[in-house]
Coordinates of N, CA, C and O in Angstrom, one line a residue:
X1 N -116.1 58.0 24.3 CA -117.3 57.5 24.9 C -117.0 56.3 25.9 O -117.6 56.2 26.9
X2 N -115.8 55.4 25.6 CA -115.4 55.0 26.5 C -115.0 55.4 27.7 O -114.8 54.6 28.6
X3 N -114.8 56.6 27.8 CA -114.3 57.3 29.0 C -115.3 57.1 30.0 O -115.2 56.7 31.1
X4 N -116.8 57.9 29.1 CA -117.5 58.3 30.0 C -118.5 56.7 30.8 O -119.0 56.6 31.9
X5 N -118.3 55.5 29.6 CA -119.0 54.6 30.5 C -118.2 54.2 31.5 O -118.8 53.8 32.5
X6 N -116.6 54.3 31.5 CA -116.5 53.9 32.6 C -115.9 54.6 33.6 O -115.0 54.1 34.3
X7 N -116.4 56.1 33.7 CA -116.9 56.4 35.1 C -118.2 56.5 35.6 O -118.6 56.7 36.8
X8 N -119.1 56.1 34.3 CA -120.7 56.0 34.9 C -120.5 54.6 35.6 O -120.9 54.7 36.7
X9 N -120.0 53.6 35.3 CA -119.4 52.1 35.6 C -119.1 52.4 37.4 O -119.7 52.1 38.4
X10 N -117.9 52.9 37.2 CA -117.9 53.9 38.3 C -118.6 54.2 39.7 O -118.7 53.7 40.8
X11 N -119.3 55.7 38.9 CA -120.2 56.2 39.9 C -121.2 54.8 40.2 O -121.3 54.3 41.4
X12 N -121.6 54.3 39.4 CA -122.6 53.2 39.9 C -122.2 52.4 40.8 O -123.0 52.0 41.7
X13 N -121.0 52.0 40.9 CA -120.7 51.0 41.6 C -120.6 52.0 42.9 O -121.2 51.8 43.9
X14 N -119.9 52.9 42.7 CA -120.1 53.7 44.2 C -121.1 53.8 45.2 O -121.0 53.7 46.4
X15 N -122.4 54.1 44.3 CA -123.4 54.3 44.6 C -124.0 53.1 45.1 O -124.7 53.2 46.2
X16 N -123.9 52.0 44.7 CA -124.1 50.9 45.1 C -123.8 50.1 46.7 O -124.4 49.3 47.3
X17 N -122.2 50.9 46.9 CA -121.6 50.5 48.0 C -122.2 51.5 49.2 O -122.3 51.3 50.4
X18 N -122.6 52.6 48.4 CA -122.8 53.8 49.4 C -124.1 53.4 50.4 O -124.0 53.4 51.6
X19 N -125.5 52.9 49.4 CA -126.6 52.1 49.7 C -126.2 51.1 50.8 O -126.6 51.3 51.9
X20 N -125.4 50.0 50.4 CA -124.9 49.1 51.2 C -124.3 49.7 52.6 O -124.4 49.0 53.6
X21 N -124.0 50.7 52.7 CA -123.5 51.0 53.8 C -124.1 51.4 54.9 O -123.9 51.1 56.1
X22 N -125.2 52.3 54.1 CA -126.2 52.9 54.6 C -127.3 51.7 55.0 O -128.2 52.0 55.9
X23 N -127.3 50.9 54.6 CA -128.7 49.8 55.1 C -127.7 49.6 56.1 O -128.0 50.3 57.1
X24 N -126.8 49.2 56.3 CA -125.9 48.4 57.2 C -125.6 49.1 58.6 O -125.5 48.4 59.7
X25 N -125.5 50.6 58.5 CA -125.8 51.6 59.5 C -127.2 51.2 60.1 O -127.5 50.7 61.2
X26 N -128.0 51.5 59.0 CA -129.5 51.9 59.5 C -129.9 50.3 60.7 O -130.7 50.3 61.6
X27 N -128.9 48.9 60.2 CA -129.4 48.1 60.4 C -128.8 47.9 62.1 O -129.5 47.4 62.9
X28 N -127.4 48.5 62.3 CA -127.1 48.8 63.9 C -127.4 49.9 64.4 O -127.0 50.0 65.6
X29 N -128.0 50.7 64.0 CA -128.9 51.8 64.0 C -130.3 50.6 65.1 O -130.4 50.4 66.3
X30 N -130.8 50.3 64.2 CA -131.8 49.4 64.8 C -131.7 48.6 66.3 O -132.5 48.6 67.3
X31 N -130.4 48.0 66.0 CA -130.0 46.8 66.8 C -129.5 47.9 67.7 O -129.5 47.3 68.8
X32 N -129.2 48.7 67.9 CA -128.4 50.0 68.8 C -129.7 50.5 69.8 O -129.7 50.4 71.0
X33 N -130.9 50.9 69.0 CA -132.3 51.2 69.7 C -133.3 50.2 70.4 O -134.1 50.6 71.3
X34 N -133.1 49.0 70.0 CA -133.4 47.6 70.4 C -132.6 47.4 71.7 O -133.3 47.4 72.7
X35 N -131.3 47.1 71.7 CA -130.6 46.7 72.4 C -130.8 47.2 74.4 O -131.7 48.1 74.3
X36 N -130.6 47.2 75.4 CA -130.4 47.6 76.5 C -129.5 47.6 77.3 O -129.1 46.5 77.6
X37 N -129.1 48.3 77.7 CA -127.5 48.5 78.6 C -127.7 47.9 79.9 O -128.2 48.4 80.9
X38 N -127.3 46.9 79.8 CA -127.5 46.4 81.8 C -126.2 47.3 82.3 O -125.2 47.2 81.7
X39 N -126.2 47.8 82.9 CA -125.1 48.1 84.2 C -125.0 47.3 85.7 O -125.7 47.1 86.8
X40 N -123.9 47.2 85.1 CA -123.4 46.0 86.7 C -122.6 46.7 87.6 O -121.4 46.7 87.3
X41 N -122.9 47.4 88.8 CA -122.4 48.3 89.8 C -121.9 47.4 90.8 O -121.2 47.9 91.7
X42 N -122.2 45.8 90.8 CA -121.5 45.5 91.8 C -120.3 45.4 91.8 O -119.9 45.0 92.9
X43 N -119.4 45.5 91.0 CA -117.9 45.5 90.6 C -117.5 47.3 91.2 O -116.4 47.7 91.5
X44 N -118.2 47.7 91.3 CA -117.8 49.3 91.5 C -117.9 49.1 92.9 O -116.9 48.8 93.6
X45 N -119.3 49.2 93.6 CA -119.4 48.7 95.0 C -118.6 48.0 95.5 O -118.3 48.2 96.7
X46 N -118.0 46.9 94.8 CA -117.1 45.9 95.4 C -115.3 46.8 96.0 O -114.5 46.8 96.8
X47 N -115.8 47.4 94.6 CA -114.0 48.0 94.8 C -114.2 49.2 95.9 O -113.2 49.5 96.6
X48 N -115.4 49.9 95.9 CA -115.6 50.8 97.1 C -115.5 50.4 97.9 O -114.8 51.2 98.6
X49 N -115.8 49.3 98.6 CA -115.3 48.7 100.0 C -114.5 48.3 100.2 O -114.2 48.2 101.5
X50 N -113.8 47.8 99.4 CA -112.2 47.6 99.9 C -111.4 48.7 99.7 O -110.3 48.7 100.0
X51 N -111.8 49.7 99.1 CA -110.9 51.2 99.1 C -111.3 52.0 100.5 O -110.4 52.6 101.2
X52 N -112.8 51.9 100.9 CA -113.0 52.5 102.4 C -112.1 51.7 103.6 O -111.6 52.2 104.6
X53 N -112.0 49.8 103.0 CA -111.5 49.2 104.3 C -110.1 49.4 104.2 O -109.5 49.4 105.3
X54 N -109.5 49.7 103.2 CA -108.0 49.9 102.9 C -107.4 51.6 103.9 O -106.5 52.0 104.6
X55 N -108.6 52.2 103.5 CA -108.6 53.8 103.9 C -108.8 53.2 105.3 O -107.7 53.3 106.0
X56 N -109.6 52.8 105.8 CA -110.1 53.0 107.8 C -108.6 52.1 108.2 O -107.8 52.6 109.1
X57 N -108.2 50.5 107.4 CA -106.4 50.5 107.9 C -105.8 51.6 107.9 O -105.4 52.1 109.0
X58 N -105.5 52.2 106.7 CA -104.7 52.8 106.7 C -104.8 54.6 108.3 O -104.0 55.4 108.8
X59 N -105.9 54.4 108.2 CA -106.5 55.9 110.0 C -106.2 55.1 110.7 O -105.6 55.8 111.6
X60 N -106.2 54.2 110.9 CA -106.3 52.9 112.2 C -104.6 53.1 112.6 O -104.1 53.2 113.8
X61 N -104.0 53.2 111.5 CA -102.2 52.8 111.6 C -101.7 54.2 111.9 O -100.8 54.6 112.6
X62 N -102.6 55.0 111.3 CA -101.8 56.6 111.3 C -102.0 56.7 113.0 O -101.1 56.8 113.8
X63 N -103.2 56.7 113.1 CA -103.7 56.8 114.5 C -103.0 56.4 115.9 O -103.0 57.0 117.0
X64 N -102.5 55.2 115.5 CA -101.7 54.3 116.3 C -100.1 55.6 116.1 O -99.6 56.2 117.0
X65 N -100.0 55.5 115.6 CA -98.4 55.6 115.0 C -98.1 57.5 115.6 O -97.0 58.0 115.9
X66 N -99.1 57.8 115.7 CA -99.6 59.4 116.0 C -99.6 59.1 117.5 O -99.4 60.0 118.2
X67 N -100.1 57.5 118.1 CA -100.2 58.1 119.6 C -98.9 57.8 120.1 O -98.6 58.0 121.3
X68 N -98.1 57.4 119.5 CA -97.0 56.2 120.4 C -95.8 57.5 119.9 O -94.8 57.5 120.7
X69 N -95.7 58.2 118.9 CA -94.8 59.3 118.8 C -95.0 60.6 119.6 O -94.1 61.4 119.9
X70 N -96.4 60.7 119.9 CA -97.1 61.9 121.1 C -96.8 61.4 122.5 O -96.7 62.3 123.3
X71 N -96.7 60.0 123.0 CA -96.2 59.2 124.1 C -94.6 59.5 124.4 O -94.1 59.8 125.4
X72 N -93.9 59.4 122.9 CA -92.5 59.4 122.8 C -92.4 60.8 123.1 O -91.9 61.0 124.2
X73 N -92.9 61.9 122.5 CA -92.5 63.3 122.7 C -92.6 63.5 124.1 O -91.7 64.2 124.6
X74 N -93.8 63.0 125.0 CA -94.1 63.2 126.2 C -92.7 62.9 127.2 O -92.4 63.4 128.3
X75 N -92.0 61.6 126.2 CA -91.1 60.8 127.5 C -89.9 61.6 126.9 O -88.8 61.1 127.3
X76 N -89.8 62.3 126.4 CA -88.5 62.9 125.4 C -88.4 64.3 126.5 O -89.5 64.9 126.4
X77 N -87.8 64.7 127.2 CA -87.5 65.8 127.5 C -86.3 66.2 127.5 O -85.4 65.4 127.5
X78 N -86.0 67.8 127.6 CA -84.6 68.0 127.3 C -83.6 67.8 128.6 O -82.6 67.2 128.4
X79 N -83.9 68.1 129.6 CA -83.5 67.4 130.4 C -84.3 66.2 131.3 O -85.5 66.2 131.3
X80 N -83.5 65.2 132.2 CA -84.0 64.6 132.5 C -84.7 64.8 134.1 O -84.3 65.7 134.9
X81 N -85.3 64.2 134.3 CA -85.9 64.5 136.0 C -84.6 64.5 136.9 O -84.1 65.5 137.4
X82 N -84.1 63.3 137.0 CA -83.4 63.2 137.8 C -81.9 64.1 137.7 O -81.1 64.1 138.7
X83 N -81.5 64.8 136.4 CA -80.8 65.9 136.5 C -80.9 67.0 137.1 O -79.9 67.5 137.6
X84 N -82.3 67.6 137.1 CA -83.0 68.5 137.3 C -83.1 68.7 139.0 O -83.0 69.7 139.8
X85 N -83.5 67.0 139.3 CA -83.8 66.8 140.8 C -82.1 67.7 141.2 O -81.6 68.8 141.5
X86 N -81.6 66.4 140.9 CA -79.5 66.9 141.2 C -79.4 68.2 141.2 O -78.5 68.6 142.0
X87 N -80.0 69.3 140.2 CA -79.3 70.6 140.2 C -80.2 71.1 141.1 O -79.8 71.9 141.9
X88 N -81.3 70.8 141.2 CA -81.9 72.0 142.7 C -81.3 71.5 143.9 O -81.1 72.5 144.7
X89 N -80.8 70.3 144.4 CA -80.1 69.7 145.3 C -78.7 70.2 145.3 O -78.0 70.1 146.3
X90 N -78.3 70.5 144.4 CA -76.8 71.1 144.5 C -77.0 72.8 144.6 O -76.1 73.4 145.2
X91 N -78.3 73.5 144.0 CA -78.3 74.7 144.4 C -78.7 75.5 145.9 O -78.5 76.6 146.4
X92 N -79.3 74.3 146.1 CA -80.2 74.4 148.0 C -78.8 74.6 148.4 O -78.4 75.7 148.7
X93 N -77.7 73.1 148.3 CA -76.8 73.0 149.0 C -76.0 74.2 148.9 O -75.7 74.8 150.0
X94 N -75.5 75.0 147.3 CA -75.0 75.8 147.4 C -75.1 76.9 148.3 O -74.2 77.3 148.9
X95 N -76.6 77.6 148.3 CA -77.2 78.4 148.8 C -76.9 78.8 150.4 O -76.5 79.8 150.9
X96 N -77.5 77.0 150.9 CA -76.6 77.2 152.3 C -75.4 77.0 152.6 O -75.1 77.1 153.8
X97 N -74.2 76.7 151.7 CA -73.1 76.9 152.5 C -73.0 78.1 152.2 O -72.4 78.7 153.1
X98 N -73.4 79.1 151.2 CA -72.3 80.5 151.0 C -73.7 81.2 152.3 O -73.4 82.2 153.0
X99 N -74.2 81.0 152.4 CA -75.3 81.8 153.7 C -74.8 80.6 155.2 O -75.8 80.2 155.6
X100 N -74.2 80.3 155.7 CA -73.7 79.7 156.7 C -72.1 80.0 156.9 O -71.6 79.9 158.0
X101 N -71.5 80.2 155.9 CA -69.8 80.9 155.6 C -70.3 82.6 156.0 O -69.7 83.3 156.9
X102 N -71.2 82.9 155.4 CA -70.9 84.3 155.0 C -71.7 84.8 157.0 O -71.4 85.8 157.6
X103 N -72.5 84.0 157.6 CA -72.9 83.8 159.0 C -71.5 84.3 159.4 O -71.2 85.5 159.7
X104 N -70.7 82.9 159.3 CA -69.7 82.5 160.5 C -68.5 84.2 159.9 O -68.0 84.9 160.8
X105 N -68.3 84.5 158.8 CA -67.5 85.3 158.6 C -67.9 86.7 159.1 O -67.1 87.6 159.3
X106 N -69.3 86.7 159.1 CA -69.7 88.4 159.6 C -69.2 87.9 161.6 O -68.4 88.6 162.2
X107 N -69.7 87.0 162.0 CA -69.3 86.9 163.6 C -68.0 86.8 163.8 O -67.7 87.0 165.0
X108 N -66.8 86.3 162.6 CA -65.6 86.6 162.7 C -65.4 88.0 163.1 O -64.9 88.5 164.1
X109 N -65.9 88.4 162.1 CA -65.0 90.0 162.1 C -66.1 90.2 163.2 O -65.3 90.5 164.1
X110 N -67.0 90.3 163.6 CA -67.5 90.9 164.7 C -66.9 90.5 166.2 O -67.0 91.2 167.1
X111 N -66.3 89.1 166.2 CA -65.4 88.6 167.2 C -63.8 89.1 167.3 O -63.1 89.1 168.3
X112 N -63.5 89.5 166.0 CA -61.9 90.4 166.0 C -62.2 91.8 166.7 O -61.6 92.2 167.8
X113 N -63.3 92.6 165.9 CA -63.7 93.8 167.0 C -63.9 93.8 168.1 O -63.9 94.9 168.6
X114 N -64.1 92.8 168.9 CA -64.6 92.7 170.3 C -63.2 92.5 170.7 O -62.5 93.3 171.4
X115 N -62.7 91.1 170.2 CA -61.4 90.7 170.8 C -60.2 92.1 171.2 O -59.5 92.3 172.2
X116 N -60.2 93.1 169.6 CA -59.5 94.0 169.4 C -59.6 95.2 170.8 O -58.7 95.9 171.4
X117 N -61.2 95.0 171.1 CA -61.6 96.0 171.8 C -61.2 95.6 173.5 O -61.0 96.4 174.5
X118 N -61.0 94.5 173.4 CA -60.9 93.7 174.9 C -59.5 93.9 174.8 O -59.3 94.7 175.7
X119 N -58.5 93.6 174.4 CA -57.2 93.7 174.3 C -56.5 95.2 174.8 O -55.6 95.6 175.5
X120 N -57.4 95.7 173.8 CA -56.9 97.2 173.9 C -57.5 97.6 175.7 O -57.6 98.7 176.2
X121 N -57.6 97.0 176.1 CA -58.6 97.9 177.4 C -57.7 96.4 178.2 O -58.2 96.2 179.3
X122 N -56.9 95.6 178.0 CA -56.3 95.2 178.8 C -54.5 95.5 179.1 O -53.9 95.2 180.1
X123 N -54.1 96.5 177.3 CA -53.3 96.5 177.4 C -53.1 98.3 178.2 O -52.2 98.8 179.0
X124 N -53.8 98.7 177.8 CA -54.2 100.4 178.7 C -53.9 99.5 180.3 O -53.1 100.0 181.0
X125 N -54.4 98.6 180.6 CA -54.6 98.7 181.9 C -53.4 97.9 182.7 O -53.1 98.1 183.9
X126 N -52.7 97.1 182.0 CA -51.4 96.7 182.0 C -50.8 97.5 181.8 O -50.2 97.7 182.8
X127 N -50.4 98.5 181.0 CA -49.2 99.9 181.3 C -49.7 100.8 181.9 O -48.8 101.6 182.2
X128 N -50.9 101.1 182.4 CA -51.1 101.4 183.5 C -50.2 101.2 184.9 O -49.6 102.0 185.7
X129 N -50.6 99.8 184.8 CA -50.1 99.1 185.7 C -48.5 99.2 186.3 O -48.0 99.2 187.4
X130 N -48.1 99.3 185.0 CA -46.3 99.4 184.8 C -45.9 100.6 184.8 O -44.7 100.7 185.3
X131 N -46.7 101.8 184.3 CA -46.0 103.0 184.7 C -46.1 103.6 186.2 O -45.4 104.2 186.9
X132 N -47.8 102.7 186.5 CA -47.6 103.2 188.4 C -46.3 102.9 188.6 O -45.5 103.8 188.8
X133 N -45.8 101.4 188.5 CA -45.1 100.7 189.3 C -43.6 101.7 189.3 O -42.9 102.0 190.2
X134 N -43.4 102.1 187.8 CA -41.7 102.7 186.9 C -42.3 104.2 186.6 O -42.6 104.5 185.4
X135 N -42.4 105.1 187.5 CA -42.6 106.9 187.2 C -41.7 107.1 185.9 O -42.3 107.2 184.8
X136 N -40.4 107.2 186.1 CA -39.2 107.3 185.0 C -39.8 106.7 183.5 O -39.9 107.0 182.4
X137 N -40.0 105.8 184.2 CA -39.9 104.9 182.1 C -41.6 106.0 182.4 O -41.4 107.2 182.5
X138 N -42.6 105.6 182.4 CA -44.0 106.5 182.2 C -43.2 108.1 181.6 O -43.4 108.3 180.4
X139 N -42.2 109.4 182.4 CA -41.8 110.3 182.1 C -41.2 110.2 180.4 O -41.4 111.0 179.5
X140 N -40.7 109.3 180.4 CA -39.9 108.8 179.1 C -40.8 108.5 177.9 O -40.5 108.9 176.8
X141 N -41.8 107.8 178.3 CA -42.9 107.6 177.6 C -43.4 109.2 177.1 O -43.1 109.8 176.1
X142 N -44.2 109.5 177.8 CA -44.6 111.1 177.8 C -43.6 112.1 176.5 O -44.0 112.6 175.5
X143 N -42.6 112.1 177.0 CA -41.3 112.7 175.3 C -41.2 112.0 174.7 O -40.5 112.2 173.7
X144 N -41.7 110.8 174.7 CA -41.4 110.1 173.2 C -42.7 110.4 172.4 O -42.6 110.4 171.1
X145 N -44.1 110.7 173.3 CA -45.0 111.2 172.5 C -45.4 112.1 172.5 O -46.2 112.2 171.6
X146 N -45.2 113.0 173.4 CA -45.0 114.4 172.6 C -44.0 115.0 171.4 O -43.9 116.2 171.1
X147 N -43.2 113.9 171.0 CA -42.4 113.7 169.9 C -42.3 113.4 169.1 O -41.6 113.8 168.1
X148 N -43.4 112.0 169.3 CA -44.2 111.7 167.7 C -45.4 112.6 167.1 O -45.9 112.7 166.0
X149 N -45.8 113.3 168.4 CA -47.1 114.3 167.5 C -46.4 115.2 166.9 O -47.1 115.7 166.0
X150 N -45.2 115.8 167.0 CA -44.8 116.8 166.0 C -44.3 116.4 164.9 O -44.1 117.2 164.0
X151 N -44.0 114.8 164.7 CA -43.3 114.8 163.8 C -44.4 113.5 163.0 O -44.8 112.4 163.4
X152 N -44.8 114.3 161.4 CA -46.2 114.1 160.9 C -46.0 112.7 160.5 O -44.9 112.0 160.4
X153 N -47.2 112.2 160.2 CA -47.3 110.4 160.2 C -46.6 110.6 158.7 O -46.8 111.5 158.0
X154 N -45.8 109.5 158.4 CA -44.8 109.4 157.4 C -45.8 107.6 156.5 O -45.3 107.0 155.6
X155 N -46.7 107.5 157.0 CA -47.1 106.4 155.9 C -48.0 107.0 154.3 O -48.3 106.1 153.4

């Protein structure tokens, strides 16, 4: 029997604490429905505007930094002007000496043909001249070439 009073001892006191707990609930229970939540947004607001002014620095910088590297790309070319100027100045120049050479060389050879043609028609007229003067050497002439046409060009 001792057993059983002291777990009724026990349960009672359990029961006892259980009550206690339960008013104690019920009593911030109360104080929980009573109570009112202020919310203070100016600390949130606060931090939003310095997160927008931090954000518009930080476009302000990008912005900046975006024009002066689009300036740089502009001034960045693969070659420079004044190379560029130099190679068309050296190709003009080219251009006209080999068309001013290639002038003077076609009127060369067109000046050998004439010269060639003039010569020949002075030297006809110079042994002309020499065979009037020498019948014999002219006769002599005559068998030496009717002597080379029989005998076939050897080059």
């Amino acid at each position: 029997m001792a057993k059983l009073e002291e777990i009724t001892e026990l349960l009672t006191n359990e029961l006892e604490e259980f009550k206690k707990g339960i008013t104690h609930l019920e009593k911030l229970s109360k104080d929980l429905k009573n109570s009112e939540v202020a919310f203070d947004l100016s600390d949130i607001k606060r931090q939003l505007c310095q997160l927008k002014t931090n954000q518009d620095d930080h476009f302000h910088s990008h912005d900046s930094e975006l024009r002066n590297l689009s300036s740089d790309l502009a001034k960045a070319k693969l070659t420079p002007k004044w190379l560029l100027a130099l190679f068309c100045i050296a190709s003009i120049l080219t251009v006209l000496a080999l068309g001013y050479f290639g002038y003077h060389f076609i009127q060369l050879e067109d000046s050998k043909a004439e010269t060639f043609e003039n010569g020949k028609e002075q030297v006809i007229l110079d042994l002309k001249g020499y065979f009037d003067e020498h019948p014999e050497v002219y006769k002599g002439f005559q068998a030496w070439s009717k002597e080379q046409e029989r005998v076939p060009n050897q080059k």
